[in-house]
Tab-separated table of N, CA and C in Angstrom:
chain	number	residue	atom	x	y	z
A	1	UNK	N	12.517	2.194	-47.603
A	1	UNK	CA	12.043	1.624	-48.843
A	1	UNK	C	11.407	2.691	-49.723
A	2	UNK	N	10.964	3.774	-49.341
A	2	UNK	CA	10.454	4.830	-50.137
A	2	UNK	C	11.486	6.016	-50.841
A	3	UNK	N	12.488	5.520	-50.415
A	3	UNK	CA	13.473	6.256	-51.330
A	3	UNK	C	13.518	5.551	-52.953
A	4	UNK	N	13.154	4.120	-52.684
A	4	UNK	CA	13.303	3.394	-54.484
A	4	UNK	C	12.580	2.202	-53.769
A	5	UNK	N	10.966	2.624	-54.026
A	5	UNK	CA	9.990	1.217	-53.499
A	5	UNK	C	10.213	-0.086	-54.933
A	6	UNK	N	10.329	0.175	-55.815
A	6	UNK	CA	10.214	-0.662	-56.887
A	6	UNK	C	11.419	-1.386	-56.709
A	7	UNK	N	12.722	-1.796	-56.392
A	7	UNK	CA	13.908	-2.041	-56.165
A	7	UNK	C	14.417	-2.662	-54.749
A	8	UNK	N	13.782	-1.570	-53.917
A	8	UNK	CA	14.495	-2.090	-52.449
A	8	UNK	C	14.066	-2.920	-52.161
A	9	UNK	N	14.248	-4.159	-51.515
A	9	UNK	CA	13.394	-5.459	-50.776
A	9	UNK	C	13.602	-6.076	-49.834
A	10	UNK	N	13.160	-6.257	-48.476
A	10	UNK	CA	13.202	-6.744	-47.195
A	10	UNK	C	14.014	-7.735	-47.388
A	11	UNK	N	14.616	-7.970	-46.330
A	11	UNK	CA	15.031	-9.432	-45.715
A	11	UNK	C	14.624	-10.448	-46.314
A	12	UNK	N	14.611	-11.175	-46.735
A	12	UNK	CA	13.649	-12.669	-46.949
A	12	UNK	C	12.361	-12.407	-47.750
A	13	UNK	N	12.547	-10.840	-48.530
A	13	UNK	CA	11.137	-10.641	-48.922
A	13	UNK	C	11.671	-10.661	-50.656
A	14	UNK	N	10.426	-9.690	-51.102
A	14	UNK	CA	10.523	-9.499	-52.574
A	14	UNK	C	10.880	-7.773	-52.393
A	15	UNK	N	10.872	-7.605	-53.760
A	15	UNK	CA	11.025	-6.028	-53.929
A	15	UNK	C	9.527	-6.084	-55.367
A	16	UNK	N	9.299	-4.813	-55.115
A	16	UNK	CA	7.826	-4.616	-55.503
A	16	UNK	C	7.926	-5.028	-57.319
A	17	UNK	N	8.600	-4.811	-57.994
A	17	UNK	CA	8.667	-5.051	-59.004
A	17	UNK	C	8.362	-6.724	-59.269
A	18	UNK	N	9.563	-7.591	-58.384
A	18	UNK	CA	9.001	-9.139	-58.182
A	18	UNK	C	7.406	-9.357	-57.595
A	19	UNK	N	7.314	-8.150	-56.974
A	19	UNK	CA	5.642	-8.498	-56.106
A	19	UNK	C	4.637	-8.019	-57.325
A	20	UNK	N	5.394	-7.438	-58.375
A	20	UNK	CA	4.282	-7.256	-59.599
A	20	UNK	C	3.972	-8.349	-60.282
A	21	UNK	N	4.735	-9.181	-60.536
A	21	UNK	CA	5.160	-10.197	-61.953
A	21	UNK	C	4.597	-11.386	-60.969
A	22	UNK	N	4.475	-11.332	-59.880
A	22	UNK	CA	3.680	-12.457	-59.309
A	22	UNK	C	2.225	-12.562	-59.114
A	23	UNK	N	2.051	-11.010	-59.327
A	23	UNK	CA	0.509	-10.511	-59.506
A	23	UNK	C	-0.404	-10.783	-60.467
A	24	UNK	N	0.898	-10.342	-61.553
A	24	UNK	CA	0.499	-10.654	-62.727
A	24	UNK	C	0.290	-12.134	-63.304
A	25	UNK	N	0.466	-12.864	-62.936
A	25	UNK	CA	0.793	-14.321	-63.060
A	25	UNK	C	-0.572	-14.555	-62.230
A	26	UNK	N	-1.062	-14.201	-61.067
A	26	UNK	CA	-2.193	-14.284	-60.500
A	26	UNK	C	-3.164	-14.075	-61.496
A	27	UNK	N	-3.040	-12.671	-61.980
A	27	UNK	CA	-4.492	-12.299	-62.565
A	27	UNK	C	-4.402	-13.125	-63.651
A	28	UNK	N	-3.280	-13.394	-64.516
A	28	UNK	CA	-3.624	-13.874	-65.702
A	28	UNK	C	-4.636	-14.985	-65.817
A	29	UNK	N	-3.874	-16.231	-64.362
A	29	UNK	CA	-4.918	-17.238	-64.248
A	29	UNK	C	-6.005	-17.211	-63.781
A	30	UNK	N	-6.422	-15.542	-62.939
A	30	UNK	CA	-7.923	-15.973	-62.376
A	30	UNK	C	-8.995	-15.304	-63.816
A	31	UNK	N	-8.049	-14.387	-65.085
A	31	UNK	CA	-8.448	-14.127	-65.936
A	31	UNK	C	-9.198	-14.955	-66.665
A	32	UNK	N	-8.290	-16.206	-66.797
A	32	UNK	CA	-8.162	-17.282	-67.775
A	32	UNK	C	-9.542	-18.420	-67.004
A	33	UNK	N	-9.145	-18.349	-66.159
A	33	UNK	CA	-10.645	-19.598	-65.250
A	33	UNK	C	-12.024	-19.134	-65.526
A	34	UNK	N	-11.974	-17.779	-65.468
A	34	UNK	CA	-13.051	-16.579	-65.243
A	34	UNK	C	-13.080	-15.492	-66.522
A	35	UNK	N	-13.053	-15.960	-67.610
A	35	UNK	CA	-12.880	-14.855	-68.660
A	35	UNK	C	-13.945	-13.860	-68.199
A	36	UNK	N	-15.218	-14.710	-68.030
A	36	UNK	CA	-16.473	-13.507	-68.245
A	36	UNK	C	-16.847	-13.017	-66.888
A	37	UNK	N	-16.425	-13.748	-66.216
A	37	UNK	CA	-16.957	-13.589	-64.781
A	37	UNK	C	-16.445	-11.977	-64.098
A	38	UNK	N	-17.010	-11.935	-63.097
A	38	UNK	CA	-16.571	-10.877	-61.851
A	38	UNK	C	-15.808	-11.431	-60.829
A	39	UNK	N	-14.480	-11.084	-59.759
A	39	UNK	CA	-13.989	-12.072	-59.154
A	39	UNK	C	-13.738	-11.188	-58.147
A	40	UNK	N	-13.810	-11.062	-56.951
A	40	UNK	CA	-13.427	-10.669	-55.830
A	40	UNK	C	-12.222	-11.111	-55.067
A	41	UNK	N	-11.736	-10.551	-54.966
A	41	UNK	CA	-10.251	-10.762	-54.383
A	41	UNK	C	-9.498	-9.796	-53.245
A	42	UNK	N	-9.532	-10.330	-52.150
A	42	UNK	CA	-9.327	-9.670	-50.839
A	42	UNK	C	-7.805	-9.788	-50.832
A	43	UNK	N	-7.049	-8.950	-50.238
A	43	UNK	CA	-5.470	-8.414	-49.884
A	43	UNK	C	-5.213	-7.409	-49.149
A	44	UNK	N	-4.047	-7.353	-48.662
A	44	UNK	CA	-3.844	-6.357	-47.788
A	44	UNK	C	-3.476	-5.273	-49.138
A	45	UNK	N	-2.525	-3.971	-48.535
A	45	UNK	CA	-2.431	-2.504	-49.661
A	45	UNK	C	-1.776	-3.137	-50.134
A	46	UNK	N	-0.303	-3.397	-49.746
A	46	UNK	CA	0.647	-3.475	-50.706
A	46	UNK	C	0.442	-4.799	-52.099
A	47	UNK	N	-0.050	-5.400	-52.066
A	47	UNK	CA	-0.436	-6.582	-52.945
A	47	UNK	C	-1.259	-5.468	-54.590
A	48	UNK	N	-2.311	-5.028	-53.450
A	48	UNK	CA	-3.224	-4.327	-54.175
A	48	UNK	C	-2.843	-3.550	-55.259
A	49	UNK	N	-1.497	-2.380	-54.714
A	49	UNK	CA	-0.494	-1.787	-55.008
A	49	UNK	C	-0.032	-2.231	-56.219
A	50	UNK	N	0.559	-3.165	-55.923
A	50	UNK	CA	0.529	-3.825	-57.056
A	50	UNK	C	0.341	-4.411	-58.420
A	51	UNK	N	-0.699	-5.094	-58.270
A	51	UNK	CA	-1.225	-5.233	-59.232
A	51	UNK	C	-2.267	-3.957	-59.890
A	52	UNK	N	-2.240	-2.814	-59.282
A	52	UNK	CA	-2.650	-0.997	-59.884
A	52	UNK	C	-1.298	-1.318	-60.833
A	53	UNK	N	-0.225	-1.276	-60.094
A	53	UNK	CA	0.861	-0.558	-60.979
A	53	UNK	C	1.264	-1.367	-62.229
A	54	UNK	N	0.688	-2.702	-62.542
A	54	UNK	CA	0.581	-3.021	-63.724
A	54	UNK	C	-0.030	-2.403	-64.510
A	55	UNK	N	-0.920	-2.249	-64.370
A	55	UNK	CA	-2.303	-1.405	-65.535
A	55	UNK	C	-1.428	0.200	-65.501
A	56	UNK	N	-0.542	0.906	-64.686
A	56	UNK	CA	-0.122	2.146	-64.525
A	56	UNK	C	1.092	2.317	-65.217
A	57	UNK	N	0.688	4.553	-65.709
A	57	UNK	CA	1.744	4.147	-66.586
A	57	UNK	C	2.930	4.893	-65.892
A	58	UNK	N	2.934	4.658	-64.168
A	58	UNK	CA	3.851	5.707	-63.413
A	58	UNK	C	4.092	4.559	-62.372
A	59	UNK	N	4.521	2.906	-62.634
A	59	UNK	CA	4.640	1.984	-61.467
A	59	UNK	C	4.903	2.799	-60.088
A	60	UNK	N	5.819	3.383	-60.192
A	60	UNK	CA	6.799	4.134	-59.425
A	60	UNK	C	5.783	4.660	-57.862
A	61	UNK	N	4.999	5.899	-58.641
A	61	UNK	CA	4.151	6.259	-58.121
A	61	UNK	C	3.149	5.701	-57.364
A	62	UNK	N	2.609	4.949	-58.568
A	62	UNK	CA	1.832	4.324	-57.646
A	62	UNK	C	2.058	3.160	-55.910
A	63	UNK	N	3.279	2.670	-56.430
A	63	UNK	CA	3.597	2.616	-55.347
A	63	UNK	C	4.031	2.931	-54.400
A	64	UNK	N	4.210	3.916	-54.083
A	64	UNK	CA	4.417	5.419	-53.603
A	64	UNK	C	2.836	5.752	-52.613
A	65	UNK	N	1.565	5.320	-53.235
A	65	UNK	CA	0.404	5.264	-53.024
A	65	UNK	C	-0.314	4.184	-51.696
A	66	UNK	N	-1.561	4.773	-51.612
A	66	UNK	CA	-2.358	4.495	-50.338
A	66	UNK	C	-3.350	3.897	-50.583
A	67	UNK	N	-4.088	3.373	-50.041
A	67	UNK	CA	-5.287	2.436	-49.948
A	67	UNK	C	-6.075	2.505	-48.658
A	68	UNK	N	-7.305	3.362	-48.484
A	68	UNK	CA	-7.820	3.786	-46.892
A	68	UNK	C	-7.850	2.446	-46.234
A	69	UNK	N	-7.920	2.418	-44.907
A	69	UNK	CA	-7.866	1.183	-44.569
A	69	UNK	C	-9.548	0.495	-45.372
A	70	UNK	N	-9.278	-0.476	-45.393
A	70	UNK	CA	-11.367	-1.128	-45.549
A	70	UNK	C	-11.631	-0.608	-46.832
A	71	UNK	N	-10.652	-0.281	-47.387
A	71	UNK	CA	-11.445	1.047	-49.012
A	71	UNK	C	-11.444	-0.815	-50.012
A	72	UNK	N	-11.541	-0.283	-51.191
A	72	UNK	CA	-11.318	-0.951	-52.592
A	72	UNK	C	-10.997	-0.484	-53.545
A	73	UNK	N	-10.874	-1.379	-54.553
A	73	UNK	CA	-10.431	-0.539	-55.606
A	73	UNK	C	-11.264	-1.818	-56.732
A	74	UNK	N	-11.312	-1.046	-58.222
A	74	UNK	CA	-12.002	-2.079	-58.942
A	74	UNK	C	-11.313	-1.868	-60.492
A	75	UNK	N	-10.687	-3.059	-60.888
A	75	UNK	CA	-9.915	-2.524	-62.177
A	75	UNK	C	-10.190	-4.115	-63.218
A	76	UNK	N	-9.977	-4.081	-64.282
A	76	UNK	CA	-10.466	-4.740	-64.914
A	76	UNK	C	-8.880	-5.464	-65.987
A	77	UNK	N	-8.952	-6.734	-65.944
A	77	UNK	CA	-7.751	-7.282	-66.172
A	77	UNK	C	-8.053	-8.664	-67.438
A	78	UNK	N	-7.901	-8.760	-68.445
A	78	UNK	CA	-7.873	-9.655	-69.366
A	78	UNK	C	-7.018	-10.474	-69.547
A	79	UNK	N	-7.294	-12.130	-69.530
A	79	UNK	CA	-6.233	-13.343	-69.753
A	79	UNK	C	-5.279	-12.731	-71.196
A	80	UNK	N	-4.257	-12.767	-71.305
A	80	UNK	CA	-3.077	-12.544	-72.431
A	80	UNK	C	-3.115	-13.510	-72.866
């Protein structure tokens, strides 16, 4: 899958590009419930991955990318 992570997709799975647009569809609504709020949201990497490579202007890369185990990340996402 790291020859073309954005494209290739498991068995019965998604390919990361579909695992974006479902992300995105996530944040929009926890945007939209929570305009002002702070929201915590637990996932494994690849999810996480994810929704980085929306806000990114190298999808590619970033999914290409790591997440220490137990780490976080903190990015900031507005209802459209």
């Amino acid at each position: 899958m790291r020859a073309d992570p954005l494209h290739i997709k498991p068995e019965h799975g998604e390919s990361f590009l579909e695992q974006m647009e479902r992300l995105r569809s996530f944040l929009d609504e926890i945007a939209a419930r929570h305009p002002e709020g702070t929201v915590l949201a637990v996932s494994h990497e690849n999810p996480i991955l994810a929704a980085l490579a929306l806000t990114a202007s190298d999808p590619e890369q970033t999914a290409r990318g790591k997440i220490v185990n137990c780490g976080w990340v903190e990015m900031n996402w507005s209802a459209e």
